[in-house]
Tab-separated table of C-alpha atoms in Angstrom:
chain	number	residue	atom	x	y	z
S	37	MET	CA	11.753	-14.631	-7.058
S	38	SER	CA	14.697	-12.940	-6.582
S	39	ASN	CA	16.765	-12.095	-3.471
S	40	GLU	CA	18.488	-8.737	-4.782
S	41	PHE	CA	16.483	-5.629	-4.973
S	42	LEU	CA	17.034	-3.290	-7.756
S	43	SER	CA	17.430	0.175	-6.711
S	44	GLY	CA	17.923	3.575	-8.423
S	45	SER	CA	15.137	6.035	-10.126
S	46	TYR	CA	14.170	5.601	-13.943
S	47	GLN	CA	13.023	7.939	-16.467
S	48	PHE	CA	10.185	5.636	-18.171
S	49	ASN	CA	7.494	8.230	-18.933
S	50	ASN	CA	7.059	12.051	-18.796
S	51	SER	CA	3.913	11.628	-16.847
S	52	PRO	CA	4.988	11.820	-12.994
S	53	LEU	CA	2.104	9.600	-12.188
S	54	TYR	CA	2.894	7.147	-14.722
S	55	ASN	CA	6.522	6.893	-14.228
S	56	PHE	CA	6.277	6.338	-10.548
S	57	GLN	CA	3.917	3.583	-11.320
S	58	LEU	CA	6.367	1.738	-13.871
S	59	ASN	CA	9.245	2.228	-11.372
S	60	ARG	CA	6.833	0.088	-9.003
S	61	VAL	CA	6.580	-2.591	-11.873
S	62	VAL	CA	10.469	-2.741	-12.117
S	63	LEU	CA	11.436	-2.125	-8.527
S	64	TRP	CA	8.740	-4.004	-6.578
S	65	ASN	CA	6.891	-6.177	-9.543
S	66	HIS	CA	9.773	-7.818	-11.295
S	67	GLY	CA	9.504	-5.827	-14.534
S	68	ASP	CA	12.346	-5.526	-16.422
S	69	PRO	CA	14.349	-2.444	-16.571
S	70	ALA	CA	15.340	-2.162	-20.199
S	71	GLU	CA	12.173	-3.787	-21.692
S	72	VAL	CA	9.846	-0.842	-19.680
S	73	ALA	CA	11.998	1.547	-20.980
S	74	ALA	CA	11.838	0.303	-24.295
S	75	ARG	CA	7.475	0.885	-24.178
S	76	GLY	CA	7.180	3.252	-21.550
S	77	LYS	CA	7.133	6.097	-23.645
S	78	GLU	CA	3.704	4.531	-25.220
S	79	ILE	CA	1.807	4.700	-22.478
S	80	THR	CA	-0.133	7.913	-23.003
S	81	ASP	CA	-3.722	7.058	-21.056
S	82	PHE	CA	-5.602	4.089	-19.114
S	83	ALA	CA	-5.919	2.348	-22.477
S	84	SER	CA	-2.319	2.213	-23.662
S	85	TRP	CA	-1.562	1.445	-20.087
S	86	GLU	CA	-3.438	-1.660	-19.796
S	87	ARG	CA	-2.227	-3.015	-23.514
S	88	VAL	CA	1.338	-2.323	-23.062
S	89	LEU	CA	1.331	-4.279	-19.630
S	90	LYS	CA	-0.484	-6.784	-20.938
S	91	GLU	CA	1.966	-7.122	-23.985
S	92	LEU	CA	4.619	-7.306	-21.600
S	93	SER	CA	2.897	-10.078	-19.264
S	94	TYR	CA	2.677	-12.434	-22.438
S	95	GLN	CA	6.303	-11.563	-23.927
S	96	ALA	CA	7.689	-12.590	-20.406
S	97	GLU	CA	5.352	-15.722	-20.228
S	98	ARG	CA	6.425	-16.593	-23.316
S	99	ARG	CA	10.168	-16.459	-22.255
S	100	LYS	CA	9.050	-17.961	-18.573
S	101	ASP	CA	10.247	-15.298	-16.579
S	102	TRP	CA	7.194	-15.970	-14.352
S	103	ALA	CA	7.900	-13.110	-12.088
S	104	ALA	CA	7.898	-10.737	-14.134
S	105	ALA	CA	4.738	-12.188	-16.175
S	106	ALA	CA	2.459	-11.836	-13.188
S	107	GLY	CA	4.391	-8.584	-11.926
S	108	TYR	CA	3.064	-6.888	-15.061
S	109	LEU	CA	-0.214	-8.506	-15.217
S	110	ARG	CA	-0.864	-7.390	-11.462
S	111	MET	CA	0.529	-3.855	-12.512
S	112	ALA	CA	-2.123	-4.035	-15.719
S	113	GLU	CA	-5.171	-3.916	-13.457
S	114	PHE	CA	-3.931	-0.907	-11.471
S	115	PHE	CA	-5.797	1.568	-13.863
S	116	MET	CA	-8.441	-0.738	-15.041
S	117	VAL	CA	-12.583	0.476	-13.952
S	118	PRO	CA	-12.617	-1.628	-10.752
S	119	ASP	CA	-14.967	-4.596	-10.096
S	120	THR	CA	-15.693	-5.659	-14.270
S	121	PRO	CA	-15.440	-8.737	-15.008
S	122	GLU	CA	-12.120	-7.372	-17.184
S	123	SER	CA	-10.481	-6.532	-14.163
S	124	ARG	CA	-11.312	-9.662	-12.343
S	125	ASP	CA	-9.934	-11.795	-15.471
S	126	VAL	CA	-6.574	-10.150	-15.285
S	127	TYR	CA	-6.392	-10.314	-11.340
S	128	ASP	CA	-6.940	-13.785	-11.645
S	129	ARG	CA	-4.665	-14.610	-14.139
S	130	ALA	CA	-1.910	-12.854	-12.124
S	131	GLN	CA	-2.717	-14.764	-9.377
S	132	GLU	CA	-3.048	-18.177	-11.511
S	133	LEU	CA	0.685	-17.373	-12.989
S	134	PHE	CA	2.132	-16.108	-9.597
S	135	TYR	CA	0.872	-19.251	-7.493
S	136	ALA	CA	1.504	-21.999	-10.012
S	137	ASN	CA	5.005	-21.002	-10.738
S	138	PHE	CA	5.935	-19.888	-6.862
S	139	ALA	CA	4.672	-22.947	-5.550
S	140	HIS	CA	7.934	-23.712	-3.948
S	141	LEU	CA	7.747	-20.648	-2.028
S	142	PHE	CA	4.801	-22.136	0.123
S	143	SER	CA	4.499	-24.876	2.971
S	144	PRO	CA	3.081	-27.628	0.978
S	145	GLN	CA	6.154	-27.685	-1.152
S	146	GLY	CA	8.318	-27.104	1.669
S	147	GLY	CA	8.664	-23.586	1.214
S	148	PRO	CA	8.695	-20.969	4.249
S	149	ILE	CA	5.268	-19.119	3.204
S	150	HIS	CA	2.025	-20.641	4.775
S	151	ARG	CA	-1.100	-19.523	3.674
S	152	ASP	CA	-4.272	-18.780	6.007
S	153	GLU	CA	-7.510	-16.993	5.345
S	154	VAL	CA	-8.460	-15.671	8.420
S	155	PRO	CA	-12.133	-15.302	9.465
S	156	TYR	CA	-13.502	-11.807	9.484
S	157	GLU	CA	-17.169	-10.130	9.281
S	158	SER	CA	-18.840	-11.730	6.150
S	159	GLY	CA	-15.695	-12.957	4.661
S	160	THR	CA	-12.084	-13.571	4.935
S	161	LEU	CA	-8.325	-12.191	5.085
S	162	PRO	CA	-5.534	-13.818	2.711
S	163	CYS	CA	-2.560	-13.886	5.395
S	164	TRP	CA	1.081	-14.917	5.075
S	165	ARG	CA	2.631	-16.581	7.872
S	166	ILE	CA	6.427	-16.598	6.967
S	167	THR	CA	8.672	-19.012	9.546
S	168	PRO	CA	12.456	-17.959	9.901
S	169	SER	CA	14.847	-20.400	9.355
S	170	GLY	CA	16.570	-19.733	12.855
S	171	ASP	CA	15.924	-18.886	15.874
S	172	LYS	CA	13.101	-16.355	16.098
S	173	ARG	CA	13.491	-12.874	17.583
S	174	GLY	CA	9.952	-11.751	17.286
S	175	THR	CA	7.342	-11.128	14.818
S	176	ILE	CA	6.236	-8.467	12.542
S	177	LEU	CA	2.946	-7.463	11.508
S	178	PHE	CA	2.901	-6.516	7.680
S	179	HIS	CA	0.093	-4.659	5.853
S	180	GLY	CA	-0.154	-2.340	2.657
S	181	GLY	CA	-2.097	0.262	1.531
S	182	ASN	CA	-4.697	1.580	-0.655
S	183	ASP	CA	-4.090	-0.382	-3.660
S	184	SER	CA	-1.437	-3.156	-2.641
S	185	LEU	CA	-1.370	-7.016	-3.257
S	186	LEU	CA	0.356	-9.617	-0.884
S	187	GLU	CA	2.443	-11.004	-3.883
S	188	GLU	CA	3.393	-7.400	-4.840
S	189	PHE	CA	5.517	-7.688	-1.359
S	190	THR	CA	6.832	-11.535	-1.568
S	191	ASP	CA	10.508	-10.356	-1.802
S	192	LEU	CA	10.345	-7.997	1.110
S	193	LEU	CA	8.344	-9.998	3.278
S	194	LEU	CA	10.921	-12.979	2.894
S	195	TYR	CA	13.964	-10.626	3.233
S	196	LEU	CA	12.460	-9.590	6.984
S	197	ALA	CA	11.883	-13.496	7.674
S	198	ARG	CA	15.690	-13.994	6.915
S	199	GLY	CA	16.474	-10.945	9.633
S	200	GLY	CA	15.102	-13.947	11.823
S	201	TYR	CA	11.408	-12.721	12.345
S	202	GLU	CA	8.049	-14.458	12.055
S	203	ILE	CA	6.195	-12.253	9.155
S	204	LEU	CA	2.143	-12.503	9.963
S	205	ALA	CA	1.173	-10.210	6.485
S	206	PHE	CA	-2.391	-9.574	5.344
S	207	GLU	CA	-4.622	-8.129	2.955
S	208	GLY	CA	-7.489	-6.171	4.782
S	209	PRO	CA	-10.718	-4.667	4.118
S	210	GLY	CA	-10.598	-2.712	0.957
S	211	GLN	CA	-7.350	-4.549	-0.157
S	212	GLY	CA	-5.907	-7.635	-2.808
S	213	ALA	CA	-8.878	-10.723	-2.480
S	214	ALA	CA	-10.524	-9.307	0.865
S	215	LEU	CA	-11.933	-6.590	-1.437
S	216	ARG	CA	-11.809	-8.534	-4.602
S	217	LYS	CA	-13.536	-12.174	-3.117
S	218	SER	CA	-14.848	-11.129	0.104
S	219	GLY	CA	-16.232	-7.879	-0.856
S	220	LEU	CA	-14.764	-6.396	2.449
S	221	THR	CA	-14.382	-2.469	1.842
S	222	PHE	CA	-11.681	-0.117	4.130
S	223	THR	CA	-12.177	0.524	7.186
S	224	PRO	CA	-11.180	3.338	9.690
S	225	GLU	CA	-11.035	0.969	12.693
S	226	TRP	CA	-8.112	-0.939	11.190
S	227	GLU	CA	-7.748	-2.515	14.585
S	228	LYS	CA	-10.690	-4.794	13.653
S	229	PRO	CA	-8.499	-6.733	11.205
S	230	VAL	CA	-5.534	-6.663	12.895
S	231	GLY	CA	-6.827	-8.095	16.140
S	232	ALA	CA	-8.553	-10.987	14.179
S	233	VAL	CA	-5.160	-11.921	12.570
S	234	LEU	CA	-3.615	-11.612	15.799
S	235	ASN	CA	-6.657	-13.710	17.613
S	236	HIS	CA	-5.828	-16.320	14.652
S	237	TYR	CA	-2.089	-16.749	15.366
S	238	GLY	CA	-2.447	-15.882	19.524
S	239	ALA	CA	-0.026	-13.301	18.872
S	240	ASP	CA	1.584	-10.919	20.992
S	241	ASN	CA	4.427	-8.329	21.190
S	242	VAL	CA	4.633	-7.492	17.479
S	243	THR	CA	6.077	-4.786	15.296
S	244	ILE	CA	3.547	-3.486	13.218
S	245	ILE	CA	4.469	-2.484	9.696
S	246	GLY	CA	2.057	-0.540	7.572
S	247	VAL	CA	3.028	0.616	3.870
S	248	SER	CA	1.858	4.016	2.341
S	249	LEU	CA	-1.795	4.408	3.296
S	250	GLY	CA	-0.876	1.511	5.838
S	251	GLY	CA	0.983	3.992	7.423
S	252	GLU	CA	-1.971	5.671	8.895
S	253	LEU	CA	-3.662	2.663	9.287
S	254	CYS	CA	-1.197	1.064	11.715
S	255	MET	CA	-0.856	4.207	13.741
S	256	ARG	CA	-5.076	3.839	14.637
S	257	ALA	CA	-4.524	0.222	14.893
S	258	ALA	CA	-1.268	1.204	17.576
S	259	ALA	CA	-3.463	3.234	19.576
S	260	MET	CA	-6.107	0.659	20.353
S	261	GLU	CA	-4.391	-2.606	20.216
S	262	PRO	CA	-2.111	-3.229	23.341
S	263	ARG	CA	-0.542	-6.434	21.391
S	264	ILE	CA	1.325	-3.978	18.994
S	265	ARG	CA	4.517	-2.416	21.176
S	266	ARG	CA	6.502	-1.185	17.550
S	267	VAL	CA	5.162	0.859	15.115
S	268	VAL	CA	6.739	1.211	11.656
S	269	SER	CA	4.892	3.988	9.454
S	270	TRP	CA	6.089	3.451	6.192
S	271	SER	CA	4.551	6.679	4.868
S	272	VAL	CA	3.830	9.554	7.058
S	273	LEU	CA	0.084	10.248	6.832
S	274	PRO	CA	-1.875	11.599	9.951
S	275	SER	CA	-4.953	12.108	7.736
S	276	ILE	CA	-6.489	10.497	4.666
S	277	TYR	CA	-8.278	13.300	3.839
S	278	GLY	CA	-6.030	15.746	4.968
S	279	ALA	CA	-3.716	14.163	2.623
S	280	LEU	CA	-6.501	14.379	-0.407
S	281	MET	CA	-6.521	18.131	0.274
S	282	ALA	CA	-3.250	18.876	0.732
S	283	ASP	CA	-2.692	20.124	-2.965
S	284	LYS	CA	-6.150	21.703	-3.274
S	285	PRO	CA	-6.268	25.692	-2.768
S	286	ALA	CA	-7.233	27.310	0.457
S	287	GLU	CA	-10.465	28.438	-1.104
S	288	ILE	CA	-11.467	24.993	-2.415
S	289	ARG	CA	-10.697	22.931	0.854
S	290	ALA	CA	-12.627	25.614	2.962
S	291	LYS	CA	-15.991	25.114	0.572
S	292	LEU	CA	-15.850	21.241	0.722
S	293	GLU	CA	-15.318	21.498	4.622
S	294	HIS	CA	-18.096	23.625	4.807
S	295	TRP	CA	-20.195	21.265	2.455
S	296	LEU	CA	-19.447	18.406	4.174
S	297	ASP	CA	-20.472	20.052	7.445
S	298	GLU	CA	-23.697	20.755	6.378
S	299	ASN	CA	-24.226	17.424	4.300
S	300	ASN	CA	-24.390	19.258	1.284
S	301	ARG	CA	-24.320	16.385	-1.394
S	302	ASP	CA	-25.418	18.365	-4.263
S	303	ALA	CA	-22.598	21.290	-3.804
S	304	ILE	CA	-20.008	18.394	-3.586
S	305	LEU	CA	-21.246	16.623	-6.657
S	306	ASP	CA	-21.194	19.368	-9.027
S	307	LEU	CA	-17.856	20.730	-8.200
S	308	TYR	CA	-16.503	17.272	-8.932
S	309	ALA	CA	-18.594	16.544	-11.906
S	310	GLY	CA	-16.794	18.636	-13.969
S	311	LEU	CA	-13.358	17.794	-12.834
S	312	ALA	CA	-14.390	14.277	-13.442
S	313	GLU	CA	-15.177	15.198	-17.609
S	314	ARG	CA	-12.110	16.587	-17.497
S	315	GLU	CA	-9.405	14.662	-15.881
S	316	PRO	CA	-9.415	10.691	-16.639
S	317	LEU	CA	-7.483	10.392	-13.774
S	318	PHE	CA	-9.649	11.988	-11.378
S	319	ARG	CA	-12.810	9.903	-12.936
S	320	TRP	CA	-10.325	6.603	-12.086
S	321	SER	CA	-9.713	7.308	-8.475
S	322	ILE	CA	-13.208	8.130	-7.678
S	323	GLN	CA	-14.123	4.757	-8.782
S	324	HIS	CA	-11.331	2.662	-7.274
S	325	SER	CA	-12.261	4.883	-4.120
S	326	ASN	CA	-15.950	4.128	-4.167
S	327	TYR	CA	-15.042	0.288	-5.014
S	328	ALA	CA	-12.523	-0.101	-1.908
S	329	TYR	CA	-14.211	2.052	0.768
S	330	GLY	CA	-18.012	0.988	-0.151
S	331	THR	CA	-19.243	4.338	-1.266
S	332	SER	CA	-21.410	5.607	-4.256
S	333	ASP	CA	-20.040	8.788	-5.160
S	334	VAL	CA	-17.662	11.473	-4.160
S	335	TYR	CA	-19.641	12.892	-1.918
S	336	GLU	CA	-19.906	9.729	0.520
S	337	TYR	CA	-16.244	8.806	0.025
S	338	LEU	CA	-14.891	12.258	1.512
S	339	GLN	CA	-17.303	11.683	4.002
S	340	LYS	CA	-15.890	8.414	4.938
S	341	ALA	CA	-12.170	9.700	4.176
S	342	ARG	CA	-12.584	11.847	7.072
S	343	ALA	CA	-12.926	9.136	9.600
S	344	PHE	CA	-9.789	7.610	8.664
S	345	THR	CA	-7.331	10.043	10.779
S	346	ILE	CA	-4.941	9.105	13.563
S	347	GLU	CA	-6.151	12.862	15.670
S	348	PRO	CA	-8.239	11.651	17.668
S	349	VAL	CA	-6.718	8.618	19.162
S	350	ALA	CA	-2.802	10.328	18.695
S	351	GLU	CA	-2.436	10.677	22.577
S	352	ARG	CA	-3.134	6.448	23.121
S	353	ILE	CA	0.076	5.652	20.795
S	354	THR	CA	2.497	5.428	23.310
S	355	GLN	CA	4.568	2.417	21.683
S	356	ASP	CA	8.184	2.940	19.984
S	357	VAL	CA	7.158	4.621	16.734
S	358	LEU	CA	9.632	4.819	13.447
S	359	LEU	CA	8.311	7.076	10.622
S	360	LEU	CA	9.685	6.545	7.130
S	361	SER	CA	8.931	9.754	4.818
S	362	ALA	CA	9.972	10.714	1.101
S	363	ARG	CA	10.827	14.343	0.246
S	364	GLU	CA	9.597	13.984	-3.327
S	365	ASP	CA	6.359	12.016	-2.435
S	366	LEU	CA	4.088	12.086	-5.446
S	367	LEU	CA	1.102	10.798	-3.345
S	368	VAL	CA	1.480	12.197	0.173
S	369	ASP	CA	2.457	15.396	1.086
S	370	PHE	CA	6.206	15.746	2.852
S	371	ALA	CA	4.735	18.597	4.565
S	372	LEU	CA	2.488	16.679	6.551
S	373	TYR	CA	5.101	15.103	8.559
S	374	LYS	CA	5.166	17.842	11.081
S	375	GLN	CA	1.302	17.718	11.952
S	376	GLU	CA	1.598	14.006	12.294
S	377	ILE	CA	5.081	14.510	15.260
S	378	ASP	CA	2.871	17.156	16.515
S	379	LEU	CA	0.385	14.584	17.424
S	380	LEU	CA	2.457	12.020	18.544
S	381	LYS	CA	2.977	13.210	22.535
S	382	ASN	CA	3.117	10.144	23.984
S	383	THR	CA	5.245	7.596	22.045
S	384	ARG	CA	7.501	5.363	23.980
S	385	SER	CA	10.340	7.020	21.527
S	386	LEU	CA	10.094	8.632	17.968
S	387	GLU	CA	12.526	8.289	14.950
S	388	PHE	CA	12.033	10.242	11.946
S	389	VAL	CA	14.058	9.192	8.856
S	390	VAL	CA	13.908	10.898	5.819
S	391	PRO	CA	16.420	8.934	3.083
S	392	GLY	CA	17.037	11.393	0.265
S	393	TRP	CA	18.472	11.373	-3.706
S	394	ALA	CA	21.715	10.383	-2.668
S	395	LEU	CA	20.001	6.995	-1.195
S	396	ASN	CA	17.342	6.969	-4.329
S	397	GLY	CA	14.923	7.185	-1.087
S	398	GLN	CA	13.274	10.382	-2.599
S	399	ALA	CA	10.022	9.047	-4.191
S	400	HIS	CA	6.800	7.435	-2.515
S	401	CYS	CA	7.660	4.697	0.146
S	402	ASN	CA	11.129	5.089	-0.680
S	403	MET	CA	10.727	2.740	-3.660
S	404	GLY	CA	13.792	3.419	-5.017
S	405	ASN	CA	16.532	1.998	-2.779
S	406	THR	CA	14.339	-1.018	-1.122
S	407	LYS	CA	16.938	-3.093	0.631
S	408	TYR	CA	18.472	0.166	2.332
S	409	MET	CA	14.533	0.721	3.597
S	410	LEU	CA	14.483	-2.829	5.070
S	411	ASP	CA	17.673	-2.711	6.787
S	412	LEU	CA	16.907	0.318	8.315
S	413	ILE	CA	13.506	-1.153	9.966
S	414	LEU	CA	15.367	-4.305	10.683
S	415	ASN	CA	17.920	-2.128	12.749
S	416	TRP	CA	15.500	-0.257	14.150
S	417	ASN	CA	13.318	-3.353	15.339
S	418	ASP	CA	16.779	-5.102	16.737
S	419	ARG	CA	17.417	-2.058	18.730
S	420	MET	CA	13.863	-1.685	20.086
S	421	LEU	CA	13.744	-4.940	21.410
S	422	GLU	CA	17.279	-4.767	22.973
S	423	ARG	CA	16.090	-2.043	25.155
C-alpha cells in the first residue's frame, strides 16, 4: 500500500454522484487517476459503472497492481444490487485480492496489523488492532459509515498509527463483513458494538473517530460510553433522518413527518413508488438501506432512520469534540452544522473545522486532502491529551 496520499479534485464524470465516487476510487481505493479519467465518461448508469470498474480491476490485476485491482473491484460492488450472488462474488474476490497480496501488512507475516473477530450478538465484528512502532501515546477507536469497508481505510489507519497511537478499527453492524458475513444490521445504539470492541481489548481513555455516517454514530456512542474521552466526528450529521430530509421541499417533509407519526405505511409507499420508478439512484438507495438496516420497505427504513439521532442524548456528550465538515458535501447538507453545535451544550471543548477549496477540502469527508485531515486530527488529539 502507498504511504503517499493523492490530493485534489478530479473531474471524471458529469454526474456529481458518479464523479464523487470515482474520486473516492482514486483517493481512497488506489485507482489510477489517468486510467479513471480515460474511462470515467463511459459511466452513465449502474450497469456501466459495474462494467468499467470490473474491467479496470482486471487490467490492474494483469499488471500486478494489487492495490488498484482490489480497490476497483471493491468499488464495482458499490452500485450493484446488494445481497445477490453476483454482488457477494465481487465482494469476496476483492477481499481475496487484498488479503492475498497485502499479507505482509498483517501480524502472521510480521506486519503491524492484527486481525480479530470480536463476538457480537449472533455474529462477529471484524476488527484490526494496529500497534505503533514506538511508545504508545494513546488509543484511537475508528469506524466508517454507511458503506465503508475496513480495507478502504488501510492507508489512513497505518498513518494514524505512525502518529504514535494504537488503532482499534472495526466494522460494526450494517457495515462490511459484519453485514455481509454475519447478517448484522445497523443499530442506532452504536455504544453496543463500541462497548463490545472496548471490552474485547480492555481499552479505556480512547479517542473515537467516526467517518461519514460514522459522524453521527460516534457521537451517540460518546454520549453513552464513558471510556470515550475524545470524539472526532468526520462529517457533521446530527441525525440520519434530518440529512435525508434536508433537500426535500417543506411540503413533502411535513407530509412524511405526519404519515410517519400516524404509521401510514400505504401513503409513504405510494409516494415513493413513483420516485423509485423514475429514478434508478433512488431505487438503489432504498435497496441498499433495506439490506443494511434490516428493513423491508421505505416506510420501515424511514421509521428506523428516525432513531439515528444525537438529539435525545446530546446533553450527555461531555468529551472534547472535533467536528469536521465540508462546504460542498454532496451527501450531507453543510447547513446541519448549526443544529449540531446548538445541541452540544456540555462538551468539555468543541472545535469546528471546515477546510475549503484552497485545501481541496470541500467534498464529503474532505476527501481531496486526506493527509491534511489526518495531520489535523493527530495534532488536535495530541493537544487534548496534553491538557
